[in-house]
């Protein structure tokens, strides 16, 4: 395979996000489109890093380059060739022409991936920190997230702080990358995907230069998607639902360390999310409609009313 082939290959698409931000749902949606396939997590960033080290020690030493910058370009081109060749076989077998990779761990290799795939398109996926925290805490029972290991070690016995610190770090990385490569990035929020799927996906597929058909939304969970690493619960889903929006309101303000809270609120504000203020524990979820919030706040003034009225009403609504 030569450089001419590489220039003709369709540029890849990457979903960049932290863990538990909805990237598996977005993968399923994209994979449903007839022109683009999205496999389970491929660890593309880690793969490229290992190829880079191996090729620098071999091809980089005999390529005749005069300096390190030129050697890097040669090595990047060879990695690109290897990846394109692998993914061409995959997309051809799928009867499609584009591919999308979604591993959250790729946030540790943003610069390398951009250097290897300078013409790629990047979907920058965000989700409210408090909901990510609630999802991570719940998901611990199902699968330990490798991305969070160092944070759990940093905050022994304090998983809330671990997850918030993780979200802060990953969100700062992604926002910086988005600012630097704005022309290649498309910002999307998990909340938009589940609350306004058609409007949001029309814009997303337009960014990818693909047409959008509303019938796609009816096929997401009925067609076969490749199995692999990702959110295991999605295999049992039947439709896009809003049930996980606002779950972070169950985490008390008292569980959040002040320095982490300050950083988180700054990032939430930059992303136009509700911030966590002093009334967090007494106010209803910011995602509840105002009339529902008012009714809810009046209905749980006593413990007896919680069990007699509030919980039955919530079960009925779900």
Short mmCIF file of C-alpha atoms in Angstrom, two decimals:
data_model
loop_
_atom_site.label_atom_id
_atom_site.label_comp_id
_atom_site.label_asym_id
_atom_site.label_seq_id
_atom_site.Cartn_x
_atom_site.Cartn_y
_atom_site.Cartn_z
CA UNK A 1 0.00 0.00 0.00
CA UNK A 2 1.46 3.38 -0.97
CA UNK A 3 1.01 7.04 -0.09
CA UNK A 4 -1.37 7.54 -3.03
CA UNK A 5 -3.74 5.01 -1.49
CA UNK A 6 -3.54 6.78 1.85
CA UNK A 7 -4.52 10.10 0.32
CA UNK A 8 -7.60 8.48 -1.24
CA UNK A 9 -8.76 6.72 1.94
CA UNK A 10 -11.78 8.20 3.70
CA UNK A 11 -10.59 10.03 6.84
CA UNK A 12 -11.56 8.36 10.11
CA UNK A 13 -13.91 9.66 12.77
CA UNK A 14 -13.14 9.62 16.49
CA UNK A 15 -15.53 9.99 19.41
CA UNK A 16 -13.56 11.63 22.21
CA UNK A 17 -15.11 11.50 25.68
CA UNK A 18 -14.50 10.43 29.25
CA UNK A 19 -15.87 7.13 30.50
CA UNK A 20 -19.63 6.86 31.21
CA UNK A 21 -20.43 9.82 28.96
CA UNK A 22 -22.62 7.88 26.52
CA UNK A 23 -20.01 6.97 23.92
CA UNK A 24 -21.37 3.42 23.52
CA UNK A 25 -24.85 4.76 22.74
CA UNK A 26 -23.35 7.19 20.24
CA UNK A 27 -21.33 4.34 18.71
CA UNK A 28 -24.50 2.30 18.23
CA UNK A 29 -26.20 5.28 16.57
CA UNK A 30 -23.30 5.92 14.19
CA UNK A 31 -22.87 2.22 13.46
CA UNK A 32 -26.52 2.06 12.39
CA UNK A 33 -25.87 4.44 9.49
CA UNK A 34 -25.42 2.59 6.17
CA UNK A 35 -22.19 4.43 5.30
CA UNK A 36 -20.18 4.24 8.51
CA UNK A 37 -19.27 1.45 10.92
CA UNK A 38 -18.14 1.79 14.51
CA UNK A 39 -16.67 -1.28 16.25
CA UNK A 40 -16.36 -1.79 19.98
CA UNK A 41 -13.49 -0.05 21.76
CA UNK A 42 -10.30 -0.63 19.77
CA UNK A 43 -7.81 1.16 22.05
CA UNK A 44 -6.62 2.97 18.94
CA UNK A 45 -4.51 5.51 20.82
CA UNK A 46 -2.62 2.83 22.73
CA UNK A 47 -2.17 0.80 19.54
CA UNK A 48 -0.71 3.80 17.72
CA UNK A 49 1.62 4.54 20.63
CA UNK A 50 3.01 1.00 20.61
CA UNK A 51 3.42 1.08 16.82
CA UNK A 52 5.17 4.43 17.13
CA UNK A 53 7.72 3.06 19.59
CA UNK A 54 8.38 -0.06 17.50
CA UNK A 55 8.65 1.82 14.21
CA UNK A 56 10.91 4.50 15.69
CA UNK A 57 13.29 1.74 16.73
CA UNK A 58 13.25 0.17 13.26
CA UNK A 59 11.98 2.14 10.26
CA UNK A 60 12.88 5.41 11.94
CA UNK A 61 16.53 4.38 12.08
CA UNK A 62 16.89 3.45 8.41
CA UNK A 63 14.52 5.84 6.62
CA UNK A 64 17.26 8.34 5.75
CA UNK A 65 15.60 11.25 7.55
CA UNK A 66 17.89 14.09 8.58
CA UNK A 67 16.20 15.00 11.87
CA UNK A 68 13.72 13.72 14.45
CA UNK A 69 10.81 15.72 13.03
CA UNK A 70 11.22 14.10 9.63
CA UNK A 71 11.61 10.65 11.21
CA UNK A 72 8.34 11.22 13.08
CA UNK A 73 6.57 12.08 9.83
CA UNK A 74 7.82 8.88 8.21
CA UNK A 75 6.74 6.81 11.20
CA UNK A 76 3.33 8.52 11.37
CA UNK A 77 2.76 7.77 7.68
CA UNK A 78 3.62 4.09 8.22
CA UNK A 79 1.25 3.84 11.20
CA UNK A 80 -1.45 5.47 9.09
CA UNK A 81 -0.85 2.91 6.32
CA UNK A 82 -1.10 -0.01 8.75
CA UNK A 83 -4.31 1.28 10.36
CA UNK A 84 -5.93 2.13 7.03
CA UNK A 85 -5.15 -1.30 5.66
CA UNK A 86 -6.66 -2.98 8.72
CA UNK A 87 -9.76 -0.80 8.74
CA UNK A 88 -10.30 -1.06 4.97
CA UNK A 89 -10.76 -4.81 5.38
CA UNK A 90 -13.20 -4.20 8.20
CA UNK A 91 -15.29 -1.55 6.45
CA UNK A 92 -15.37 -3.58 3.22
CA UNK A 93 -16.63 -6.63 5.11
CA UNK A 94 -19.32 -4.40 6.63
CA UNK A 95 -20.30 -3.00 3.25
CA UNK A 96 -19.47 0.53 4.38
CA UNK A 97 -16.89 3.18 3.52
CA UNK A 98 -16.11 5.01 6.78
CA UNK A 99 -15.16 4.00 10.30
CA UNK A 100 -15.45 5.56 13.75
CA UNK A 101 -13.49 4.71 16.92
CA UNK A 102 -14.75 5.56 20.42
CA UNK A 103 -12.37 4.36 23.16
CA UNK A 104 -12.46 6.85 26.11
CA UNK A 105 -8.80 6.01 26.86
CA UNK A 106 -7.91 7.79 23.60
CA UNK A 107 -7.99 11.08 25.52
CA UNK A 108 -4.49 10.16 26.67
CA UNK A 109 -3.24 10.13 23.06
CA UNK A 110 -4.93 13.17 21.51
CA UNK A 111 -1.80 14.74 20.03
CA UNK A 112 -0.51 11.45 18.62
CA UNK A 113 -3.84 10.57 16.97
CA UNK A 114 -4.10 14.05 15.48
CA UNK A 115 -0.55 13.80 14.11
CA UNK A 116 -1.24 10.41 12.52
CA UNK A 117 -4.71 11.32 11.22
CA UNK A 118 -4.54 15.08 10.53
CA UNK A 119 -7.63 14.96 8.30
CA UNK A 120 -9.78 13.04 10.81
CA UNK A 121 -13.03 14.39 12.21
CA UNK A 122 -13.54 14.48 15.96
CA UNK A 123 -16.81 14.22 17.86
CA UNK A 124 -16.29 15.80 21.28
CA UNK A 125 -18.87 14.20 23.58
CA UNK A 126 -19.63 15.69 26.99
CA UNK A 127 -21.93 14.73 29.87
CA UNK A 128 -22.75 16.49 33.12
CA UNK A 129 -20.11 15.63 35.72
CA UNK A 130 -22.59 14.72 38.44
CA UNK A 131 -24.37 12.26 36.16
CA UNK A 132 -21.02 10.78 35.09
CA UNK A 133 -20.17 10.33 38.76
CA UNK A 134 -23.49 8.62 39.50
CA UNK A 135 -23.04 6.35 36.49
CA UNK A 136 -19.47 5.43 37.47
CA UNK A 137 -20.52 4.59 41.01
CA UNK A 138 -23.33 2.40 39.75
CA UNK A 139 -21.15 0.81 37.08
CA UNK A 140 -18.53 -0.32 39.60
CA UNK A 141 -20.83 -3.24 40.35
CA UNK A 142 -20.74 -4.32 36.68
CA UNK A 143 -17.27 -3.50 35.41
CA UNK A 144 -14.25 -1.75 36.88
CA UNK A 145 -13.27 1.18 34.65
CA UNK A 146 -9.55 1.01 33.89
CA UNK A 147 -9.55 4.74 33.16
CA UNK A 148 -10.38 5.45 36.81
CA UNK A 149 -7.85 3.15 38.46
CA UNK A 150 -5.27 5.83 39.28
CA UNK A 151 -7.99 8.09 40.69
CA UNK A 152 -9.36 5.40 42.98
CA UNK A 153 -5.79 4.95 44.26
CA UNK A 154 -5.46 8.71 44.76
CA UNK A 155 -8.70 8.88 46.81
CA UNK A 156 -8.92 5.60 48.76
CA UNK A 157 -12.43 5.11 50.08
CA UNK A 158 -13.71 8.28 48.38
CA UNK A 159 -15.04 7.25 44.98
CA UNK A 160 -17.04 10.47 44.49
CA UNK A 161 -13.88 12.59 44.66
CA UNK A 162 -12.06 10.10 42.44
CA UNK A 163 -14.66 10.34 39.69
CA UNK A 164 -15.01 14.12 39.87
CA UNK A 165 -11.23 14.59 39.70
CA UNK A 166 -11.16 12.23 36.72
CA UNK A 167 -13.97 14.13 34.95
CA UNK A 168 -12.23 17.45 35.62
CA UNK A 169 -8.96 16.24 34.10
CA UNK A 170 -10.52 14.60 31.06
CA UNK A 171 -12.84 17.53 30.36
CA UNK A 172 -9.95 19.99 30.48
CA UNK A 173 -8.04 17.84 27.97
CA UNK A 174 -10.99 17.63 25.62
CA UNK A 175 -11.86 21.34 25.80
CA UNK A 176 -8.23 22.28 25.07
CA UNK A 177 -8.15 19.92 22.08
CA UNK A 178 -11.44 21.29 20.80
CA UNK A 179 -10.21 24.86 21.02
CA UNK A 180 -7.00 23.99 19.16
CA UNK A 181 -8.72 22.01 16.40
CA UNK A 182 -12.09 23.73 16.22
CA UNK A 183 -12.48 23.26 12.46
CA UNK A 184 -12.26 19.46 12.84
CA UNK A 185 -14.38 19.12 15.99
CA UNK A 186 -18.09 18.77 16.61
CA UNK A 187 -19.35 19.34 20.15
CA UNK A 188 -22.19 17.15 21.30
CA UNK A 189 -23.73 16.43 24.68
CA UNK A 190 -25.18 13.18 25.92
CA UNK A 191 -28.21 15.14 27.12
CA UNK A 192 -28.86 16.45 23.59
CA UNK A 193 -28.66 12.94 22.15
CA UNK A 194 -31.33 11.53 24.44
CA UNK A 195 -33.56 14.59 24.73
CA UNK A 196 -33.53 15.80 21.12
CA UNK A 197 -32.11 12.88 19.12
CA UNK A 198 -33.33 13.82 15.65
CA UNK A 199 -32.24 17.46 15.79
CA UNK A 200 -28.89 16.54 17.32
CA UNK A 201 -28.14 13.69 14.92
CA UNK A 202 -29.11 15.70 11.87
CA UNK A 203 -26.38 18.17 12.82
CA UNK A 204 -23.91 15.40 13.65
CA UNK A 205 -24.30 13.55 10.36
CA UNK A 206 -24.14 16.84 8.45
CA UNK A 207 -20.75 17.43 10.13
CA UNK A 208 -19.69 13.99 8.86
CA UNK A 209 -20.97 14.87 5.36
CA UNK A 210 -23.56 12.09 5.61
CA UNK A 211 -27.29 12.22 5.10
CA UNK A 212 -29.62 11.53 8.02
CA UNK A 213 -32.81 9.50 7.79
CA UNK A 214 -35.27 9.62 10.72
CA UNK A 215 -35.87 5.86 10.30
CA UNK A 216 -32.34 5.35 11.64
CA UNK A 217 -33.65 6.06 15.14
CA UNK A 218 -35.98 3.08 14.89
CA UNK A 219 -33.18 0.69 13.94
CA UNK A 220 -30.50 1.43 16.54
CA UNK A 221 -31.36 -1.46 18.84
CA UNK A 222 -32.77 -3.87 16.27
CA UNK A 223 -29.69 -4.33 14.09
CA UNK A 224 -26.60 -6.32 15.08
CA UNK A 225 -23.63 -4.39 16.46
CA UNK A 226 -20.21 -5.92 17.06
CA UNK A 227 -19.61 -7.01 20.65
CA UNK A 228 -16.63 -5.91 22.68
CA UNK A 229 -15.54 -3.41 25.32
CA UNK A 230 -18.04 -0.67 26.11
CA UNK A 231 -21.14 -0.23 28.23
CA UNK A 232 -22.50 -3.77 28.70
CA UNK A 233 -25.96 -2.57 29.68
CA UNK A 234 -26.68 -1.26 26.20
CA UNK A 235 -27.14 -4.82 24.92
CA UNK A 236 -30.38 -4.94 26.88
CA UNK A 237 -31.69 -1.55 25.74
CA UNK A 238 -34.72 -1.26 23.52
CA UNK A 239 -34.78 2.49 22.91
CA UNK A 240 -33.09 5.78 23.75
CA UNK A 241 -34.41 6.96 27.10
CA UNK A 242 -33.88 9.90 29.42
CA UNK A 243 -33.87 7.92 32.66
CA UNK A 244 -30.19 8.53 33.44
CA UNK A 245 -30.37 12.32 33.13
CA UNK A 246 -30.29 13.96 36.53
CA UNK A 247 -29.15 10.90 38.47
CA UNK A 248 -26.24 12.94 39.79
CA UNK A 249 -28.66 14.84 42.04
CA UNK A 250 -28.52 11.82 44.38
CA UNK A 251 -24.91 12.71 45.27
CA UNK A 252 -24.75 15.07 48.22
CA UNK A 253 -22.82 18.33 48.14
CA UNK A 254 -21.12 17.22 51.37
CA UNK A 255 -19.40 14.41 49.44
CA UNK A 256 -17.54 16.82 47.13
CA UNK A 257 -14.22 18.31 48.21
CA UNK A 258 -14.11 22.10 47.87
CA UNK A 259 -11.16 22.33 45.39
CA UNK A 260 -12.76 19.70 43.15
CA UNK A 261 -16.12 21.47 43.38
CA UNK A 262 -14.60 24.79 42.29
CA UNK A 263 -12.90 23.25 39.26
CA UNK A 264 -15.95 21.19 38.33
CA UNK A 265 -18.29 24.19 38.50
CA UNK A 266 -15.95 26.24 36.32
CA UNK A 267 -16.00 23.51 33.66
CA UNK A 268 -19.75 22.95 33.99
CA UNK A 269 -20.29 26.67 33.48
CA UNK A 270 -18.04 26.72 30.42
CA UNK A 271 -20.09 23.86 28.95
CA UNK A 272 -23.38 25.56 29.87
CA UNK A 273 -24.36 22.91 32.41
CA UNK A 274 -26.12 23.62 35.73
CA UNK A 275 -23.54 24.20 38.46
CA UNK A 276 -23.57 22.66 41.94
CA UNK A 277 -24.46 25.40 44.40
CA UNK A 278 -25.16 25.56 48.14
CA UNK A 279 -28.80 24.55 47.58
CA UNK A 280 -27.84 21.35 45.74
CA UNK A 281 -29.06 19.02 48.49
CA UNK A 282 -32.40 20.77 48.99
CA UNK A 283 -33.30 21.68 45.40
CA UNK A 284 -34.76 19.16 42.90
CA UNK A 285 -32.75 17.95 39.94
CA UNK A 286 -31.99 20.84 37.56
CA UNK A 287 -33.20 18.61 34.73
CA UNK A 288 -36.74 18.35 36.10
CA UNK A 289 -39.30 20.62 34.49
CA UNK A 290 -40.24 23.51 36.74
CA UNK A 291 -43.82 22.38 37.32
CA UNK A 292 -42.64 18.85 38.17
CA UNK A 293 -39.90 20.21 40.40
CA UNK A 294 -42.36 22.34 42.32
CA UNK A 295 -44.71 19.43 42.86
CA UNK A 296 -41.86 17.17 43.91
CA UNK A 297 -40.41 19.61 46.42
CA UNK A 298 -43.79 19.89 48.12
CA UNK A 299 -44.35 16.17 48.31
CA UNK A 300 -41.37 14.95 50.32
CA UNK A 301 -41.49 17.04 53.45
CA UNK A 302 -41.70 13.98 55.72
CA UNK A 303 -40.27 10.47 55.63
CA UNK A 304 -43.77 9.01 55.65
CA UNK A 305 -44.71 11.01 52.58
CA UNK A 306 -41.60 9.79 50.75
CA UNK A 307 -42.76 6.18 50.99
CA UNK A 308 -46.48 6.83 50.79
CA UNK A 309 -46.49 9.33 47.93
CA UNK A 310 -43.18 10.27 46.32
CA UNK A 311 -41.67 6.82 45.61
CA UNK A 312 -44.92 5.32 44.21
CA UNK A 313 -45.29 8.35 41.97
CA UNK A 314 -41.70 8.01 40.70
CA UNK A 315 -42.16 4.28 40.04
CA UNK A 316 -45.30 5.00 38.08
CA UNK A 317 -43.58 7.67 35.98
CA UNK A 318 -40.71 5.28 35.15
#
